Short mmCIF file of C-alpha atoms in Angstrom, two decimals:
data_model
loop_
_atom_site.label_atom_id
_atom_site.label_comp_id
_atom_site.label_asym_id
_atom_site.label_seq_id
_atom_site.Cartn_x
_atom_site.Cartn_y
_atom_site.Cartn_z
CA MET A 19 8.81 -15.64 15.96
CA ASP A 20 12.43 -14.85 15.22
CA GLU A 21 14.39 -12.48 17.46
CA ASP A 22 13.90 -9.41 15.26
CA HIS A 23 10.12 -9.89 15.22
CA GLN A 24 10.02 -10.45 18.99
CA GLU A 25 12.10 -7.31 19.49
CA LEU A 26 9.73 -5.31 17.29
CA HIS A 27 6.72 -6.49 19.32
CA TRP A 28 8.47 -5.78 22.61
CA ARG A 29 9.36 -2.23 21.58
CA THR A 30 5.81 -1.70 20.32
CA LEU A 31 4.38 -2.69 23.71
CA LEU A 32 6.86 -0.47 25.56
CA VAL A 33 5.74 2.47 23.43
CA LEU A 34 2.10 1.69 24.31
CA GLN A 35 2.97 1.62 28.01
CA GLU A 36 4.66 5.00 27.72
CA LYS A 37 1.74 6.56 25.84
CA LEU A 38 -0.86 5.19 28.28
CA LEU A 39 1.11 6.66 31.19
CA THR A 40 1.07 10.01 29.39
CA VAL A 41 -2.72 9.80 28.99
CA LYS A 42 -3.12 8.81 32.63
CA ASN A 43 -1.07 11.81 33.79
CA ILE A 44 -3.06 14.22 31.62
CA LEU A 45 -6.41 12.90 32.82
CA SER A 46 -5.30 12.91 36.46
CA ARG A 47 -4.84 16.68 36.20
CA CYS A 48 -8.45 17.02 35.06
CA SER A 49 -9.95 15.30 38.10
CA THR A 50 -9.55 14.94 41.85
CA PRO A 51 -10.01 11.93 44.14
CA GLY A 52 -13.36 11.59 45.88
CA ALA A 53 -13.89 11.77 49.62
CA PRO A 54 -12.08 9.07 51.59
CA THR A 55 -14.07 6.03 52.69
CA THR A 56 -13.91 4.36 56.08
CA HIS A 57 -10.97 2.36 54.76
CA GLY A 58 -9.08 5.52 53.92
CA HIS A 59 -9.26 5.05 50.15
CA PRO A 60 -10.85 7.72 47.92
CA GLU A 61 -14.37 6.93 46.73
CA GLY A 62 -14.14 7.23 42.97
CA ILE A 63 -12.93 10.17 40.90
CA ILE A 64 -14.52 13.60 40.65
CA ALA A 65 -14.17 15.11 37.18
CA ARG A 66 -13.35 18.81 36.84
CA PRO A 67 -14.82 19.64 33.38
CA TRP A 68 -13.44 23.18 33.32
CA LYS A 69 -9.90 21.76 33.45
CA TYR A 70 -10.44 19.79 30.24
CA GLY A 71 -10.48 23.02 28.24
CA PHE A 72 -6.94 23.78 29.30
CA LYS A 73 -5.79 20.25 28.49
CA LYS A 74 -7.66 19.77 25.20
CA LYS A 75 -4.57 20.20 23.02
CA SER A 76 -2.61 17.69 25.11
CA ILE A 77 -5.51 15.21 25.04
CA ASP A 78 -5.88 15.55 21.25
CA GLU A 79 -2.15 14.93 20.81
CA ALA A 80 -2.32 11.88 23.08
CA ILE A 81 -5.23 10.46 21.05
CA ARG A 82 -3.31 11.04 17.82
CA ASP A 83 -0.25 9.30 19.29
CA LEU A 84 -2.36 6.27 20.25
CA GLU A 85 -3.84 6.13 16.74
CA ILE A 86 -0.32 6.15 15.29
CA TRP A 87 0.67 3.39 17.69
CA GLN A 88 -2.31 1.28 16.65
CA LYS A 89 -1.34 1.48 12.96
CA GLN A 90 2.17 0.31 13.79
CA ALA A 91 0.95 -2.44 16.10
CA ASP A 92 -1.56 -3.65 13.48
CA ALA A 93 1.18 -4.04 10.89
CA SER A 94 3.37 -6.08 13.23
CA TRP A 95 0.50 -8.18 14.57
CA PHE A 96 -0.91 -8.93 11.11
CA LEU A 97 2.53 -10.12 10.03
CA ILE A 98 2.29 -12.92 12.61
CA LEU A 99 -0.74 -14.22 10.73
CA ARG A 100 1.52 -15.24 7.84
CA MET A 101 3.17 -17.85 10.04
CA ALA A 102 2.30 -21.48 9.37
CA ASP A 103 1.13 -22.24 12.89
CA ARG A 104 -1.63 -24.73 13.64
CA GLN A 105 -2.09 -23.42 17.20
CA LEU A 106 -2.73 -19.95 15.82
CA ASP A 107 -5.49 -21.34 13.60
CA LEU A 108 -7.10 -23.11 16.56
CA GLU A 109 -7.09 -19.91 18.62
CA LEU A 110 -8.66 -17.85 15.83
CA ARG A 111 -11.27 -20.51 15.07
CA ASP A 112 -12.36 -20.51 18.70
CA GLY A 113 -15.66 -18.69 18.86
CA HIS A 114 -14.62 -17.09 22.12
CA SER A 115 -11.43 -15.63 20.69
CA GLY A 116 -11.43 -11.97 21.67
CA VAL A 117 -8.93 -11.12 18.95
CA ALA A 118 -11.02 -12.60 16.16
CA VAL A 119 -14.15 -10.81 17.38
CA SER A 120 -12.60 -7.41 18.09
CA ILE A 121 -10.25 -7.37 15.08
CA PRO A 122 -12.02 -9.12 12.16
CA SER A 123 -9.09 -8.17 9.92
CA THR A 124 -7.17 -11.02 11.55
CA LEU A 125 -9.54 -13.58 10.10
CA ALA A 126 -9.33 -12.01 6.64
CA ILE A 127 -5.53 -12.17 6.60
CA ARG A 128 -5.29 -15.62 8.12
CA ALA A 129 -7.89 -17.05 5.73
CA SER A 130 -5.99 -15.60 2.79
CA HIS A 131 -3.01 -17.85 3.60
CA GLN A 132 -5.04 -21.05 3.74
CA GLU A 133 -6.52 -23.23 1.04
CA PRO A 134 -10.15 -22.26 0.29
CA SER A 135 -12.84 -24.61 1.53
CA SER A 136 -15.24 -26.37 -0.82
CA GLU A 137 -17.96 -24.01 0.45
CA ALA A 138 -16.08 -20.87 -0.59
CA PRO A 139 -18.21 -18.67 -2.89
CA SER A 140 -17.38 -18.50 -6.57
CA LEU A 141 -15.57 -15.31 -7.53
CA THR A 142 -16.13 -15.66 -11.28
CA LEU A 143 -18.19 -12.78 -12.71
CA PRO A 144 -19.89 -12.14 -16.07
CA SER A 145 -17.80 -10.01 -18.40
CA ASP A 146 -20.57 -7.48 -19.15
CA PHE A 147 -22.16 -4.82 -16.94
CA PRO A 148 -25.72 -4.13 -18.23
CA GLY A 149 -26.85 -0.52 -17.88
CA MET A 150 -23.37 0.65 -16.95
CA ILE A 151 -20.67 2.51 -18.81
CA THR A 152 -16.90 2.12 -18.68
CA CYS A 153 -14.82 5.27 -18.24
CA VAL A 154 -11.10 5.84 -18.64
CA ILE A 155 -9.15 6.94 -15.57
CA PRO A 156 -6.57 9.43 -16.90
CA PHE A 157 -2.91 8.35 -16.77
CA SER A 158 -3.81 4.84 -15.63
CA HIS A 159 -4.63 1.47 -17.18
CA LEU A 160 -7.41 1.07 -14.62
CA LYS A 161 -11.00 1.76 -15.67
CA LEU A 162 -14.13 2.95 -13.87
CA VAL A 163 -17.54 1.29 -14.33
CA LYS A 164 -20.66 3.21 -13.24
CA GLN A 165 -24.37 3.64 -13.99
CA ALA A 166 -25.04 5.14 -17.43
CA ASP A 167 -28.02 7.08 -16.04
CA PRO A 168 -26.80 9.58 -13.40
CA SER A 169 -30.31 9.69 -11.86
CA LEU A 170 -29.95 6.04 -10.78
CA ASP A 171 -28.28 4.82 -7.62
CA GLN A 172 -24.53 5.28 -8.07
CA SER A 173 -23.52 2.97 -5.23
CA GLY A 174 -22.62 0.18 -7.67
CA VAL A 175 -19.36 1.69 -8.89
CA TYR A 176 -16.41 -0.54 -9.69
CA ILE A 177 -12.78 -0.40 -10.74
CA LEU A 178 -11.61 -2.73 -13.53
CA ASN A 179 -8.02 -3.94 -13.43
CA ILE A 180 -7.06 -5.69 -16.67
CA LEU A 181 -4.12 -8.01 -16.04
CA ASP A 182 -1.25 -8.84 -18.37
CA PRO A 183 -2.39 -11.47 -20.92
CA TYR A 184 -1.56 -15.16 -20.60
CA GLU A 185 -0.99 -17.79 -23.23
CA PRO A 186 -3.98 -20.18 -23.57
CA SER A 187 -1.79 -23.11 -22.47
CA HIS A 188 -1.30 -21.39 -19.09
CA TYR A 189 -5.01 -20.76 -18.54
CA GLN A 190 -5.58 -23.10 -15.58
CA ILE A 191 -2.48 -21.95 -13.70
CA ALA A 192 -3.28 -18.31 -14.40
CA LYS A 193 -6.90 -18.72 -13.29
CA LYS A 194 -5.77 -20.25 -10.01
CA ASP A 195 -3.39 -17.34 -9.38
CA VAL A 196 -6.06 -14.75 -10.18
CA ARG A 197 -8.61 -16.52 -7.99
CA ASN A 198 -6.09 -16.50 -5.15
CA LEU A 199 -5.62 -12.76 -5.57
CA ALA A 200 -9.38 -12.15 -5.63
CA ARG A 201 -9.93 -14.38 -2.60
CA ARG A 202 -7.21 -12.75 -0.53
CA LEU A 203 -8.60 -9.30 -1.25
CA GLN A 204 -12.12 -10.22 -0.10
CA HIS A 205 -11.65 -8.12 3.05
CA ASP A 206 -14.11 -5.32 3.82
CA GLU A 207 -11.61 -2.90 5.36
CA PRO A 208 -10.00 -1.03 2.45
CA LYS A 209 -8.86 1.87 4.63
CA THR A 210 -7.14 -0.48 7.06
CA PHE A 211 -5.10 -2.15 4.33
CA GLY A 212 -4.85 0.56 1.66
CA LEU A 213 -6.16 -2.06 -0.80
CA LEU A 214 -9.55 -2.06 -2.51
CA GLN A 215 -12.02 -4.84 -1.78
CA CYS A 216 -12.28 -7.35 -4.62
CA LYS A 217 -15.69 -8.31 -5.99
CA GLY A 218 -14.39 -11.04 -8.31
CA PHE A 219 -12.89 -11.52 -11.76
CA PHE A 220 -13.71 -12.60 -15.31
CA SER A 221 -11.69 -13.82 -18.28
CA GLU A 222 -11.91 -13.18 -22.02
CA LYS A 223 -10.22 -14.55 -25.11
CA THR A 224 -8.25 -11.88 -26.94
CA GLU A 225 -6.08 -11.74 -30.03
CA ALA A 226 -3.34 -9.29 -30.98
CA HIS A 227 -1.14 -9.45 -34.08
CA GLY A 228 -2.48 -12.92 -34.81
CA VAL A 229 -1.53 -14.27 -31.37
CA LYS A 230 -4.28 -15.57 -29.09
CA HIS A 231 -4.28 -14.81 -25.37
CA ILE A 232 -6.44 -15.14 -22.29
CA THR A 233 -6.99 -11.86 -20.45
CA PHE A 234 -8.24 -11.70 -16.87
CA THR A 235 -9.92 -8.64 -15.38
CA VAL A 236 -10.18 -8.16 -11.61
CA VAL A 237 -13.14 -6.12 -10.35
CA PHE A 238 -12.76 -3.93 -7.26
CA ARG A 239 -15.43 -2.12 -5.27
CA VAL A 240 -15.20 1.63 -4.66
CA PRO A 241 -15.12 2.26 -0.88
CA GLN A 242 -18.14 3.89 0.73
CA GLN A 243 -18.06 7.66 1.30
CA LEU A 244 -15.37 7.94 -1.37
CA SER A 245 -15.77 9.09 -4.95
CA THR A 246 -14.07 10.55 -8.01
CA PRO A 247 -11.17 8.11 -8.40
CA ARG A 248 -8.07 9.62 -9.98
CA SER A 249 -4.68 8.13 -10.58
CA LEU A 250 -1.88 9.38 -8.38
CA ARG A 251 -0.17 10.40 -11.62
CA ASP A 252 -3.12 12.69 -12.43
CA VAL A 253 -2.91 14.23 -8.95
CA LEU A 254 0.83 14.87 -9.26
CA LEU A 255 0.45 16.40 -12.71
CA ASN A 256 -2.55 18.64 -12.10
CA ASP A 257 -2.99 19.43 -8.40
CA PRO A 258 -1.08 22.03 -6.39
CA PRO A 259 1.17 20.49 -3.73
CA GLY A 260 -1.11 21.44 -0.85
CA SER A 261 0.05 21.26 2.75
CA LEU A 262 2.90 19.17 4.10
CA SER A 263 0.33 17.26 6.15
CA ARG A 264 -1.49 16.26 2.99
CA ARG A 265 1.71 14.95 1.40
CA PHE A 266 2.65 13.01 4.53
CA ASP A 267 -0.83 11.45 4.61
CA MET A 268 -0.56 10.38 0.97
CA ALA A 269 2.91 8.93 1.55
CA ARG A 270 1.64 6.96 4.55
CA ASP A 271 -1.18 5.54 2.42
CA LEU A 272 1.34 4.27 -0.13
CA VAL A 273 3.63 2.73 2.49
CA LYS A 274 0.68 1.03 4.19
CA SER A 275 -0.64 -0.51 0.97
CA ILE A 276 2.76 -1.96 0.02
CA ASN A 277 3.05 -3.48 3.48
CA TYR A 278 -0.29 -5.26 3.22
CA VAL A 279 0.26 -6.51 -0.33
CA HIS A 280 3.11 -8.54 1.15
CA THR A 281 1.16 -9.42 4.29
CA PHE A 282 -1.41 -11.01 1.96
CA GLY A 283 1.41 -12.96 0.31
CA PHE A 284 2.04 -11.23 -3.04
CA VAL A 285 4.62 -9.17 -4.82
CA HIS A 286 2.97 -6.42 -6.84
CA LYS A 287 5.55 -5.92 -9.64
CA ASN A 288 3.81 -2.83 -11.01
CA VAL A 289 4.23 -0.08 -8.40
CA HIS A 290 4.04 3.35 -10.04
CA PRO A 291 1.68 6.36 -9.78
CA GLY A 292 -0.66 4.95 -12.43
CA ALA A 293 -1.34 1.93 -10.20
CA PHE A 294 -2.47 4.04 -7.22
CA LEU A 295 -5.97 5.54 -7.08
CA ALA A 296 -6.77 8.64 -5.03
CA PHE A 297 -10.39 9.01 -3.89
CA GLN A 298 -11.98 12.14 -2.49
CA SER A 299 -13.94 11.87 0.74
CA SER A 300 -17.62 12.87 0.60
CA GLU A 301 -17.24 14.39 4.07
CA ASP A 302 -14.28 16.69 3.41
CA ALA A 303 -11.70 17.46 0.73
CA SER A 304 -9.19 14.88 1.94
CA LEU A 305 -7.75 12.25 -0.39
CA SER A 306 -7.34 8.56 0.41
CA VAL A 307 -4.91 6.62 -1.77
CA PHE A 308 -5.27 2.89 -2.53
CA LEU A 309 -3.07 0.50 -4.47
CA ALA A 310 -4.57 -1.42 -7.40
CA GLY A 311 -2.89 -2.01 -10.77
CA PHE A 312 -2.11 -5.68 -10.13
CA ASP A 313 -1.32 -6.18 -13.84
CA SER A 314 1.82 -8.27 -13.27
CA PHE A 315 1.32 -9.61 -9.74
CA ARG A 316 2.36 -13.04 -8.53
CA LYS A 317 2.38 -14.97 -5.27
CA GLU A 318 5.45 -14.15 -3.22
CA ASP A 319 6.62 -17.77 -3.40
CA GLY A 320 5.29 -18.39 -6.91
CA ARG A 321 7.04 -18.71 -10.22
CA THR A 322 8.40 -15.60 -11.89
CA ARG A 323 8.14 -15.16 -15.65
CA ARG A 324 11.03 -12.66 -15.82
CA LEU A 325 9.27 -10.70 -18.54
CA GLY A 326 10.01 -7.02 -19.09
CA ASP A 327 8.87 -4.38 -21.56
CA ASP A 328 9.92 -1.16 -23.25
CA SER A 329 7.61 1.10 -21.22
CA VAL A 330 9.31 4.29 -20.02
CA GLU A 331 6.48 5.15 -17.61
CA LYS A 332 6.83 1.77 -15.88
CA GLY A 333 10.55 1.18 -16.38
CA LEU A 334 11.50 4.31 -14.46
CA TYR A 335 10.09 2.72 -11.30
CA ARG A 336 11.97 -0.56 -11.70
CA HIS A 337 15.22 -1.37 -9.99
CA PRO A 338 18.22 -1.71 -12.37
CA SER A 339 18.21 -5.50 -11.85
CA ARG A 340 14.66 -5.65 -13.24
CA GLN A 341 15.22 -3.59 -16.39
CA GLY A 342 14.91 -4.72 -20.00
CA LEU A 343 12.88 -7.38 -21.78
CA ASN A 344 14.60 -10.20 -19.85
CA PRO A 345 15.40 -8.97 -16.32
CA GLU A 346 18.40 -10.61 -14.68
CA ALA A 347 16.95 -10.96 -11.15
CA GLU A 348 13.94 -12.78 -9.78
CA TYR A 349 11.34 -10.44 -8.35
CA ILE A 350 11.28 -10.08 -4.54
CA MET A 351 9.64 -7.74 -2.05
CA GLN A 352 12.59 -5.34 -2.12
CA HIS A 353 11.87 -4.58 -5.78
CA ASP A 354 8.44 -3.27 -4.72
CA ILE A 355 10.12 -1.26 -1.95
CA TYR A 356 12.46 0.33 -4.50
CA SER A 357 9.49 1.30 -6.71
CA LEU A 358 7.74 2.72 -3.64
CA GLY A 359 10.81 4.89 -2.99
CA VAL A 360 10.50 6.49 -6.43
CA CYS A 361 6.81 7.27 -5.78
CA LEU A 362 7.61 8.74 -2.34
CA LEU A 363 10.27 10.91 -3.97
CA GLU A 364 7.69 12.28 -6.42
CA ILE A 365 5.24 13.05 -3.61
CA GLY A 366 7.95 14.74 -1.56
CA LEU A 367 9.16 16.93 -4.42
CA TRP A 368 5.59 17.17 -5.75
CA ARG A 369 6.52 16.65 -9.35
CA SER A 370 5.71 13.85 -11.73
CA PHE A 371 8.78 12.18 -13.23
CA ILE A 372 6.70 11.30 -16.30
CA SER A 373 5.06 13.90 -18.53
CA TYR A 374 2.78 13.58 -21.56
CA ASP A 375 1.99 15.40 -24.76
CA SER A 376 -0.94 17.81 -25.08
CA LYS A 377 -3.35 14.91 -25.68
CA GLY A 378 -2.31 13.14 -22.48
CA GLU A 379 -0.55 10.47 -24.52
CA LYS A 380 3.04 9.56 -25.41
CA PRO A 381 4.68 9.28 -21.95
CA MET A 382 8.17 10.74 -21.65
CA LEU A 383 10.60 11.65 -18.90
CA SER A 384 9.85 15.01 -17.30
CA ASP A 385 12.27 17.91 -16.96
CA ALA A 386 13.23 16.62 -13.49
CA PHE A 387 16.06 14.76 -15.22
CA ASP A 388 17.47 17.70 -17.23
CA LEU A 389 17.76 15.59 -20.37
CA PRO A 390 18.00 16.99 -23.91
CA THR A 391 14.54 17.29 -25.46
CA GLU A 392 15.67 15.67 -28.72
CA LEU A 393 16.46 12.28 -27.14
CA SER A 394 15.11 9.35 -29.14
CA GLN A 395 12.96 6.63 -27.58
CA GLN A 396 15.92 4.24 -27.54
CA GLU A 397 18.18 6.82 -25.90
CA THR A 398 15.51 7.50 -23.28
CA LEU A 399 15.17 3.79 -22.56
CA ARG A 400 18.94 3.48 -22.26
CA PHE A 401 18.96 6.28 -19.67
CA VAL A 402 16.12 4.64 -17.72
CA ARG A 403 17.90 1.29 -17.65
CA THR A 404 21.41 2.49 -16.85
CA SER A 405 21.38 5.93 -15.23
CA ALA A 406 17.95 6.80 -13.83
CA ALA A 407 18.45 5.04 -10.48
CA GLY A 408 21.55 7.09 -9.69
CA HIS A 409 19.80 10.31 -10.70
CA LEU A 410 16.81 9.52 -8.47
CA LEU A 411 19.06 8.82 -5.49
CA LEU A 412 20.86 12.12 -6.10
CA LEU A 413 17.50 13.96 -6.06
CA ALA A 414 16.61 12.27 -2.78
CA ARG A 415 19.93 13.27 -1.21
CA GLU A 416 20.15 16.84 -2.47
CA LYS A 417 16.58 18.10 -2.95
CA LEU A 418 14.20 16.20 -0.70
CA SER A 419 15.24 17.33 2.79
CA SER A 420 14.40 20.97 2.07
CA CYS A 421 10.88 19.93 0.98
CA MET A 422 9.96 17.21 3.50
CA GLY A 423 12.64 17.13 6.18
CA ASP A 424 15.64 14.90 6.85
CA LYS A 425 13.68 11.95 8.27
CA TYR A 426 11.40 11.65 5.24
CA ALA A 427 14.43 11.90 2.96
CA ASP A 428 16.14 9.13 4.94
CA VAL A 429 13.12 6.82 4.47
CA VAL A 430 13.13 7.45 0.71
CA GLN A 431 16.87 6.78 0.48
CA THR A 432 16.40 3.54 2.43
CA CYS A 433 13.83 2.42 -0.15
CA LEU A 434 15.95 3.43 -3.15
CA THR A 435 19.02 1.58 -1.84
CA CYS A 436 17.24 -1.44 -0.32
CA LEU A 437 18.90 -3.82 -2.81
CA ASP A 438 22.38 -2.32 -2.48
CA PRO A 439 24.84 -4.65 -0.66
CA ASP A 440 25.99 -1.80 1.59
CA ASN A 441 22.45 -0.94 2.77
CA SER A 442 22.60 -1.83 6.47
CA ASP A 443 18.82 -2.34 6.68
CA PHE A 444 18.07 -4.51 3.64
CA GLY A 445 21.38 -5.18 1.87
CA ASP A 446 22.20 -8.65 3.23
CA GLN A 447 19.77 -10.94 1.39
CA SER A 448 20.81 -13.95 3.48
CA GLU A 449 18.90 -12.39 6.40
CA PHE A 450 15.60 -12.77 4.53
CA GLU A 451 15.49 -16.45 3.66
CA ASP A 452 12.92 -17.55 6.25
CA GLU A 453 10.14 -19.83 5.03
CA ASP A 454 7.25 -17.51 5.90
CA GLY A 455 8.83 -14.40 4.36
CA ILE A 456 8.39 -12.52 7.61
CA GLN A 457 11.89 -11.18 8.25
CA VAL A 458 11.88 -8.74 5.34
CA GLY A 459 8.40 -7.62 6.44
CA VAL A 460 9.67 -6.94 9.95
CA ARG A 461 12.52 -4.86 8.55
CA TYR A 462 10.12 -2.92 6.30
CA ILE A 463 7.79 -2.14 9.21
CA GLU A 464 10.71 -1.04 11.37
CA LYS A 465 12.70 0.99 8.84
CA VAL A 466 9.96 2.41 6.60
CA LEU A 467 6.41 2.17 7.95
CA ILE A 468 7.07 3.11 11.58
CA LYS A 469 9.48 5.91 10.69
CA LEU A 470 7.01 7.46 8.25
CA ASN A 471 4.02 7.05 10.57
CA THR A 472 5.76 9.06 13.28
CA LEU A 473 6.34 12.07 11.01
CA TYR A 474 3.76 14.80 11.52
CA VAL A 475 3.67 18.52 10.89
#
């Protein structure tokens, strides 16, 4: 590990030591030592149950603090699994490895960075779903597949993610990339990673305007005890803001999912509210947000096609260096972090930066930008490509603190300026040229994930 990563681990362990001492002190006040033995030492501990009532709030807070610590420690530990280290593989393959047994996520992440064995199951699926219907998810390109007959078991519910089309000549390369994505998302812990579990994928031949393409569709499973998937865009447009706690929880879900996309070795390239799905818990009214929408993904060290588009609803979330039909910069993790910052800004202000006409179509910039209503499509695109980034940063600096507090606003500003040369956390790109791509992940955990995880109301 490099020095920054070692320092992050060391600080994480010091925090654990501090929190365990706090728990020990609280529990010691709820018990007394037993009678002394012949050796003068107390024989066990005698619990005083009535004292626990007075300490319940402190105990609950201590448990919450330990849960926060675990999330931070997981992110740092999982990042180690990206390292090309043969000794690490030997330790995890050892049947007696306590880590592999107690934290199965480690095996999922480590396996995702290795070549699949010849015994790996096929992930290719049929393109039809007999007896099931496909439903549109409002304000998203993702689709829902479920049983046509509501009286039947509804456990087989899936999310379809149609990827950007490929030219037929690129079929084999594209198929390998898509299979890698599907294989790496074979985990069964969606809530741990903020990423849905992948069932597999299928491909179809398509034609548009006389041009033939190959289109891949990735199939995700809907997590158990969760239902009613909605796009984050839909939630922002139609739900009341709710409590601050709810907004912090949603923001943490977003930050977590971006972290693990990169832990699994990808850049997403399509981070915006239409790519996030919010599911309602069957146990309470809480929402859990997951990242899908891998339309334009690629491996972090893979080739970049440098293709853009004229989409306002996607372009608003792109860094200025990635604007236009032929973006000037190659895509890196920091571009995803910038896009995340725009989404966090929307959650903090609780307003969608994209609005739609009465039919839910024709995306346009919302009134958050105070633009004239008579702007043409080309004028709107020009604003998105040249001026939107500055306007978003101004909103974060002037409006966000009063809604979410200074620390949340600082995290958002860090994301929005992560590619600026004068950003002290991410600005010097020469610091992030390590072979395993870990250094930028360490900085993200330290400056974004940990800071946001420690914010509670």
